[in-house]
XYZ file of C-alpha atoms in Angstrom:
548
model
C -15.904 51.371 65.461
C -13.563 48.319 66.669
C -10.695 50.105 65.410
C -11.988 53.708 66.777
C -12.567 52.229 70.114
C -8.914 50.635 70.512
C -7.172 53.806 69.004
C -8.881 55.346 71.743
C -8.519 53.472 74.580
C -5.139 54.643 74.244
C -5.518 58.216 73.377
C -7.791 59.814 75.387
C -7.834 62.669 72.864
C -9.091 60.801 70.063
C -12.657 61.274 70.858
C -14.789 63.141 73.119
C -16.842 61.914 75.917
C -20.214 61.920 73.560
C -18.216 60.788 71.128
C -16.875 57.686 72.459
C -20.222 57.449 73.676
C -21.759 56.897 69.863
C -18.950 55.061 68.444
C -20.465 51.984 71.157
C -24.111 52.560 70.428
C -23.241 52.181 66.545
C -21.361 48.977 66.659
C -23.610 47.544 68.884
C -27.275 48.751 66.204
C -24.288 47.758 63.484
C -24.119 43.947 65.040
C -27.626 44.254 66.251
C -29.202 44.504 61.916
C -26.189 42.089 61.610
C -28.028 39.261 63.125
C -25.461 38.946 65.983
C -27.512 39.459 69.581
C -25.691 37.916 71.421
C -22.549 40.581 70.194
C -24.723 43.438 70.419
C -26.723 42.623 73.371
C -22.948 43.012 75.526
C -21.934 45.981 73.829
C -25.353 47.654 74.456
C -24.523 46.700 77.943
C -21.187 48.813 77.555
C -22.581 51.307 75.565
C -25.471 51.651 79.027
C -22.562 51.652 81.242
C -20.155 54.042 80.218
C -23.764 56.914 79.935
C -24.210 56.470 83.667
C -20.512 56.954 84.043
C -20.803 59.862 81.742
C -24.102 61.710 83.292
C -22.359 61.001 86.507
C -18.784 62.837 85.968
C -21.330 66.200 84.560
C -23.176 65.876 87.264
C -25.883 64.610 85.329
C -28.154 67.998 85.864
C -27.682 68.788 82.399
C -26.679 67.586 78.873
C -23.088 68.011 77.678
C -21.845 69.406 74.288
C -23.967 68.009 72.202
C -25.611 65.323 73.870
C -28.841 66.430 73.469
C -28.954 64.254 70.521
C -27.541 61.066 72.290
C -29.376 57.965 72.603
C -30.788 57.579 76.288
C -30.899 54.567 79.100
C -34.880 53.371 77.471
C -33.790 53.431 73.819
C -30.607 51.794 75.254
C -32.341 49.412 77.139
C -35.194 48.448 74.865
C -32.534 48.164 71.893
C -31.045 45.270 74.604
C -34.517 44.025 74.990
C -35.094 42.615 71.563
C -31.870 41.892 71.465
C -32.511 38.793 73.984
C -36.184 38.583 72.398
C -33.847 37.079 69.239
C -31.771 35.216 71.479
C -35.197 33.860 73.096
C -34.489 34.883 76.919
C -37.941 36.635 77.243
C -37.875 36.149 80.912
C -34.508 38.263 81.010
C -36.024 40.894 78.265
C -38.628 41.622 80.585
C -37.161 42.614 83.568
C -34.884 44.575 81.195
C -38.367 46.938 80.042
C -38.729 46.399 83.937
C -36.665 48.242 85.434
C -37.198 51.315 83.250
C -39.000 53.907 85.552
C -42.420 54.240 84.946
C -42.702 57.754 84.347
C -39.601 57.122 81.608
C -41.244 54.937 79.731
C -42.469 56.123 76.297
C -45.165 54.402 74.600
C -43.229 51.749 72.403
C -41.707 51.110 75.609
C -45.386 50.626 77.022
C -46.821 48.820 73.827
C -43.875 45.919 74.066
C -44.188 45.726 78.440
C -47.478 44.985 78.293
C -46.894 42.493 75.321
C -45.058 40.353 77.404
C -46.371 40.738 80.026
C -49.896 39.384 78.262
C -47.180 36.007 77.622
C -46.085 35.650 80.121
C -49.825 35.205 82.033
C -49.847 39.014 83.947
C -52.970 39.729 83.062
C -53.734 42.664 85.394
C -50.268 44.586 84.711
C -50.837 44.189 81.197
C -54.079 45.425 81.194
C -52.633 48.595 83.033
C -49.726 48.803 81.079
C -52.118 48.224 77.325
C -54.240 51.412 78.795
C -51.146 53.121 79.855
C -50.510 53.348 75.955
C -53.773 54.289 74.495
C -53.804 57.350 77.004
C -50.586 58.625 74.737
C -51.794 57.104 71.648
C -55.590 56.809 71.858
C -55.054 55.462 67.820
C -52.905 52.796 69.049
C -55.328 50.350 67.170
C -53.001 47.324 68.745
C -53.400 48.510 72.110
C -57.533 48.607 72.202
C -57.402 44.902 70.769
C -54.870 43.737 73.522
C -57.172 45.101 75.834
C -60.247 42.956 73.935
C -58.324 39.789 74.194
C -57.601 39.956 77.254
C -61.277 39.937 78.565
C -61.422 43.983 78.385
C -65.727 44.393 77.273
C -65.575 46.521 73.768
C -67.980 49.483 75.969
C -64.469 50.065 78.197
C -61.884 50.198 75.327
C -64.247 52.146 73.420
C -65.244 54.753 75.942
C -60.997 55.201 76.990
C -60.032 56.061 73.055
C -63.547 58.321 72.922
C -61.700 59.997 76.145
C -59.106 60.129 75.555
C -59.297 61.773 71.707
C -62.678 63.596 72.006
C -60.750 66.565 69.893
C -60.613 64.335 67.076
C -63.506 63.572 64.702
C -65.165 61.213 62.082
C -64.525 58.407 64.264
C -67.347 56.419 63.528
C -65.503 54.376 61.690
C -63.541 53.260 65.226
C -66.226 52.735 66.647
C -67.315 49.721 64.522
C -63.630 48.040 63.806
C -63.524 47.912 67.694
C -66.488 46.245 68.187
C -66.244 43.750 65.195
C -63.544 42.964 67.419
C -64.928 42.620 70.866
C -66.929 39.836 69.010
C -63.604 38.159 67.721
C -61.858 37.815 70.729
C -65.585 36.683 72.258
C -65.701 33.308 69.339
C -68.649 35.120 67.602
C -67.090 35.482 64.091
C -70.333 35.211 62.279
C -71.221 38.269 64.060
C -68.025 39.954 64.085
C -67.718 38.844 59.781
C -70.711 41.225 59.581
C -69.693 44.189 61.848
C -66.081 44.405 59.138
C -68.011 44.074 56.034
C -70.147 47.292 57.102
C -66.769 48.810 56.942
C -65.678 47.176 53.381
C -67.687 50.163 51.406
C -66.560 52.742 49.402
C -67.494 55.504 52.061
C -64.965 53.651 54.702
C -62.304 51.053 54.552
C -63.205 49.371 50.808
C -60.255 47.133 49.712
C -57.871 47.816 53.078
C -55.542 45.359 53.236
C -56.082 44.400 57.604
C -59.917 44.148 57.025
C -59.791 41.373 54.348
C -57.054 39.902 56.012
C -59.058 40.104 59.595
C -62.677 39.180 57.914
C -61.058 36.004 55.893
C -59.402 35.125 58.856
C -62.644 35.375 60.793
C -64.620 33.109 58.429
C -61.604 30.443 58.532
C -62.054 30.523 62.415
C -65.568 29.814 61.651
C -65.292 26.814 59.411
C -66.620 28.674 55.791
C -63.079 28.325 53.965
C -64.322 29.363 50.097
C -65.264 32.652 51.442
C -62.024 33.058 53.598
C -60.285 32.535 50.292
C -62.033 35.796 48.518
C -61.409 37.665 51.447
C -57.558 36.543 51.034
C -57.282 36.079 47.974
C -58.511 39.643 48.256
C -55.980 40.819 50.599
C -53.345 39.224 48.413
C -54.326 40.958 45.386
C -53.855 44.685 47.271
C -50.587 43.835 48.990
C -49.121 40.748 47.670
C -45.582 41.881 49.721
C -46.668 41.545 52.619
C -46.485 38.752 55.198
C -49.202 39.185 57.083
C -52.210 35.807 56.459
C -50.301 34.394 54.392
C -50.018 31.160 55.882
C -53.759 30.851 56.695
C -54.657 31.981 53.022
C -52.004 28.562 51.858
C -53.809 26.540 54.393
C -57.213 27.602 53.388
C -55.854 26.836 49.798
C -55.225 23.851 49.950
C -58.378 23.040 51.845
C -60.240 24.100 48.504
C -58.140 21.785 46.493
C -56.502 25.356 44.848
C -52.635 23.529 44.527
C -51.616 24.744 41.362
C -52.559 28.411 43.237
C -51.182 28.173 45.784
C -47.822 26.219 43.610
C -48.063 30.068 42.446
C -47.936 31.879 45.375
C -44.331 30.191 46.921
C -42.671 32.085 44.852
C -43.639 35.680 45.151
C -42.877 34.966 49.403
C -39.914 33.990 48.787
C -38.399 36.126 46.940
C -37.742 38.944 49.077
C -35.326 36.039 51.593
C -37.892 36.475 54.411
C -38.105 33.393 56.938
C -41.052 34.280 59.610
C -42.809 31.321 60.535
C -45.881 32.096 57.960
C -43.342 31.708 55.203
C -42.565 28.966 56.308
C -45.572 27.594 56.699
C -47.263 28.681 54.069
C -44.006 26.199 51.768
C -45.017 23.709 54.101
C -48.427 23.102 52.709
C -47.698 23.409 49.201
C -45.428 20.371 49.760
C -47.964 19.223 52.031
C -50.244 19.240 48.668
C -46.941 16.903 46.826
C -46.844 13.892 49.817
C -42.924 15.474 50.720
C -43.658 14.644 54.541
C -39.941 15.300 56.027
C -39.449 18.208 53.914
C -42.703 19.715 55.464
C -41.946 18.245 59.003
C -38.410 20.183 58.523
C -40.349 23.699 57.098
C -42.579 23.300 60.698
C -39.837 22.407 62.565
C -38.106 25.775 61.695
C -41.775 27.718 62.131
C -41.537 26.078 65.353
C -37.765 26.866 66.379
C -38.698 30.480 65.279
C -41.584 31.107 67.489
C -42.692 27.221 69.897
C -46.092 28.738 70.187
C -47.250 28.522 66.035
C -50.572 27.857 66.271
C -50.473 27.198 62.703
C -46.857 25.693 62.111
C -48.878 23.507 65.682
C -51.775 22.100 63.550
C -49.586 21.016 61.057
C -47.251 19.088 61.581
C -49.652 17.337 64.224
C -51.909 16.637 60.885
C -48.117 15.222 58.982
C -47.492 12.784 61.626
C -50.962 11.635 61.202
C -50.536 11.576 58.171
C -47.394 9.446 58.886
C -50.175 6.687 61.332
C -47.663 9.028 63.741
C -50.378 8.813 66.444
C -48.565 9.741 69.933
C -46.187 12.149 68.442
C -49.402 13.735 66.950
C -50.849 14.037 70.074
C -47.965 15.755 71.802
C -48.856 18.721 69.350
C -52.509 19.180 69.653
C -52.823 19.106 73.022
C -50.274 22.432 72.466
C -52.379 23.438 70.295
C -55.280 22.647 72.922
C -53.521 24.890 75.424
C -52.413 27.758 72.859
C -55.761 28.537 71.339
C -58.957 25.399 73.376
C -61.577 27.861 70.746
C -59.810 26.463 68.081
C -61.928 23.688 66.188
C -58.713 21.959 64.329
C -57.161 21.104 67.086
C -59.947 19.162 69.312
C -60.375 17.271 65.533
C -56.786 15.994 65.216
C -56.845 15.094 68.255
C -60.098 13.283 67.630
C -58.073 11.931 64.528
C -55.036 10.575 66.801
C -57.446 8.605 69.647
C -59.168 6.812 66.605
C -56.552 6.405 64.624
C -55.254 4.705 67.928
C -58.531 2.889 68.144
C -58.973 4.436 72.090
C -62.429 5.307 71.045
C -63.806 6.327 74.089
C -61.689 8.455 75.129
C -62.128 10.145 71.240
C -66.066 10.809 72.397
C -65.024 12.221 75.330
C -62.415 14.674 73.056
C -65.237 15.200 71.285
C -68.736 15.385 73.211
C -66.260 18.061 74.544
C -65.735 19.785 71.274
C -69.637 20.132 71.299
C -69.313 22.273 75.347
C -66.528 24.441 74.599
C -66.624 24.858 70.611
C -71.391 25.253 70.391
C -73.045 22.738 68.312
C -71.653 23.354 65.120
C -72.390 22.383 62.010
C -68.765 20.227 61.630
C -69.216 20.328 65.962
C -71.193 18.133 65.536
C -70.170 16.163 62.412
C -66.997 14.934 64.330
C -69.021 14.174 67.635
C -71.198 11.982 64.578
C -68.113 10.873 62.526
C -66.709 8.956 66.162
C -69.818 7.553 66.554
C -70.736 6.456 63.838
C -67.323 3.781 64.795
C -69.524 1.891 66.834
C -73.085 0.402 65.748
C -75.260 0.710 68.606
C -74.401 4.525 68.597
C -75.482 4.998 64.930
C -78.553 6.208 65.416
C -77.404 9.134 67.341
C -74.777 9.466 64.849
C -77.531 10.024 62.737
C -79.423 12.372 64.811
C -76.471 14.777 64.691
C -75.886 15.060 61.341
C -79.349 15.585 59.931
C -79.400 18.349 63.522
C -75.712 19.913 61.631
C -77.156 19.978 58.138
C -80.218 22.117 59.514
C -77.355 24.282 60.265
C -76.011 24.254 57.467
C -77.609 22.083 54.349
C -74.351 22.420 51.579
C -71.579 21.145 55.197
C -70.035 18.362 52.755
C -68.477 16.187 55.558
C -72.140 15.809 57.535
C -73.756 14.987 53.887
C -71.066 12.076 52.807
C -71.085 10.295 56.958
C -75.330 10.683 56.062
C -75.585 9.431 52.680
C -73.181 6.635 54.243
C -75.670 6.293 57.094
C -78.710 6.231 54.531
C -76.816 3.280 52.570
C -75.714 0.829 55.600
C -79.543 1.383 56.194
C -80.910 0.262 53.234
C -82.335 3.142 52.537
C -81.105 4.016 49.184
C -83.327 5.592 47.744
C -82.861 8.574 50.748
C -78.746 8.157 50.257
C -79.224 9.352 46.595
C -82.315 12.323 47.359
C -80.031 13.898 49.745
C -77.117 13.586 47.407
C -79.264 14.933 44.791
C -80.544 18.020 46.142
C -76.527 18.446 46.990
C -75.175 18.443 43.383
C -78.294 21.439 42.293
C -76.290 22.998 44.983
C -72.629 21.921 44.918
C -70.619 19.354 42.126
C -67.245 18.150 44.030
C -66.573 14.387 42.295
C -67.055 12.713 45.643
C -70.700 13.907 45.347
C -71.011 12.144 41.759
C -68.389 8.954 42.378
C -71.175 8.313 45.753
C -73.877 8.517 43.448
C -72.167 6.427 40.909
C -71.950 3.677 43.203
C -75.396 4.852 45.143
C -77.281 3.708 41.043
C -75.099 1.108 40.463
C -76.327 -0.656 43.134
C -80.143 -0.243 42.559
C -79.171 -0.964 38.773
C -79.575 1.855 36.923
C -76.084 1.521 34.672
C -76.486 4.790 33.151
C -77.009 7.168 35.542
C -73.934 5.475 37.395
C -71.887 6.159 34.464
C -72.988 9.041 34.076
C -71.989 10.408 37.689
C -68.666 8.778 36.814
C -67.668 10.536 34.061
C -68.699 13.383 35.769
C -66.353 12.684 38.948
C -63.755 11.754 36.247
C -63.687 15.197 34.767
C -63.507 16.483 37.733
C -60.451 14.465 39.689
C -59.510 11.602 36.885
C -57.240 10.182 39.847
C -60.182 9.474 41.939
C -59.951 5.561 42.135
C -63.248 4.350 43.564
C -65.042 6.574 40.352
C -62.361 4.319 37.909
C -62.834 1.601 39.769
C -66.652 1.422 39.665
C -66.838 2.075 35.508
C -64.363 -1.294 35.982
C -67.440 -2.829 37.623
C -69.551 -2.037 35.709
C -68.070 -2.476 31.889
C -66.913 -6.010 33.479
C -70.465 -7.312 34.458
C -71.641 -4.951 31.416
C -69.263 -7.556 28.747
C -69.997 -10.409 30.731
C -73.494 -10.040 30.113
C -73.719 -9.428 26.467
C -71.261 -13.084 26.813
C -73.700 -14.574 28.957
C -76.631 -13.833 26.336
C -74.947 -14.692 22.503
C -73.734 -18.123 24.023
C -77.065 -18.758 24.789
C -77.931 -17.344 21.666
C -75.580 -19.659 19.885
C -75.689 -23.097 22.283
C -80.170 -23.047 21.027
C -79.414 -22.901 17.386
C -76.489 -25.681 17.662
C -78.702 -27.616 19.993
C -81.585 -28.433 17.493
C -79.159 -30.795 15.032
C -78.999 -32.889 18.900
C -81.254 -34.731 20.338
C -82.180 -32.929 24.187
C -79.849 -34.554 25.910
C -76.936 -33.792 23.897
C -74.521 -30.859 25.468
C -76.588 -30.087 28.116
C -74.034 -31.145 30.872
C -71.180 -29.178 28.386
C -73.499 -26.175 28.285
C -73.966 -26.341 32.421
C -70.582 -26.357 32.605
C -69.174 -23.119 30.042
C -71.732 -21.007 32.063
C -70.747 -21.638 35.224
C -67.878 -20.403 35.655
C -68.558 -17.377 33.417
C -70.988 -16.644 36.843
C -68.493 -17.588 39.266
C -66.128 -15.742 37.395
C -68.183 -12.444 37.240
C -69.266 -12.912 40.922
C -65.149 -12.668 41.592
C -64.850 -9.653 39.980
C -67.175 -7.572 41.770
C -66.138 -9.237 45.308
C -62.335 -8.383 44.151
C -63.807 -5.057 43.265
C -65.616 -4.137 46.841
C -62.902 -5.513 48.446
C -60.680 -3.013 46.838
C -63.103 -0.329 47.254
C -63.985 -1.020 50.923
C -60.157 -1.108 52.012
C -59.902 2.630 49.858
């Protein structure tokens, strides 16, 4: 293309006018698809200028010979906008789209314009433009979801679609889809899941990738990681090569401790050599599980470079910085996350964790209390608030009440179970703590539940049950240090007691050949070190356990 254009500059008869214009567009397209967006933008602008001159030279009233299939000004401006988006010049890209006269805008142009107006906070213009998309394309679900995300009522959106698509039939599923997304944008995730599940049947959208992904995300936002995993796993089986939602899938695998499955996911998603934020975040979670924090920081930085508002990358970056005890830096990311998605739980928890780590408990309490008002009194939000209240002995009673309320909402919410058992233990109400944990073990078996039960049974001197629970904990997680230390404490205690018993029997037998006074001082001196050594072992183990 470069050579042909150079030749045509010196020989005007080499190419017809519309042919030269085609060359400019092809040349720009080539640069665009090679990722050379700056050069592509410049060539598209040249093509645009050339096209204007071309139209003027022919009076602009009828197309030239062979010109009917030429790209229009609208097509070229749309490509210029794409170049500017890639160059992270969103404001100029918006101006380019706005320069297209309203009557000439295609649904594709209006959709792009509506999204950009929404990103720039131009709510009213975005709503008007989304409605224009639906007027021409009644089944443009992305436009419908855009309207719902901007606060337009589901009934109004549904009426727009039904009004514009009155000639179409069998749209009952569409009404349900819109109703579900209205629940999603109202943060009513439980209702959204119930509505979406009604579509997951053989007569409607059974095994639809988008449906399963949306359901999985709703479960995730509601804090139900187990059901989120089931839905997202089904979606991955159906469409293993689609990257939508893979970042949340990786996060759920990490939270559910399915590390092997997370490791197997990475070669699949990197085989296509795509570079998207979702892929970077999924890879980062795999490295996070391997505790390779510096590489995780690199990958999250790459994701944020592609999209500074990537919420999953922002949350993960903040959590990594907390792990590295860089609380001040983590605060920046979590505050940004709250600005992006104030209805998400993870940014609020991140802020609380940062402030607790910095010993700013009053601020942490304010954030946790505010989370209850903003996110609702759900089990995990109440537990977050209680976890901060527990830091102050004066407010432990209030924390206990909140945890009991959390378990009334969700009796199997383990973070609340762990904290409530800890409070019972502090109150020396060991029977209540044991009863609470035993109920949970009947429902779900986790390493921490068995380890805590082992500790509690050891405290009430039931070594047999303590050993059983430590063994179960180590079967689930052989690297659990608390369970290993608990077993060592019991073993050491048992060995010392056995040693003391045999020494006492031996001394009683030998004492029969001596006077009563003979050997008593020696016996006292022999037993004293054994008792102090046993106490030392226990105290050392307790110190180590408490330091964990």
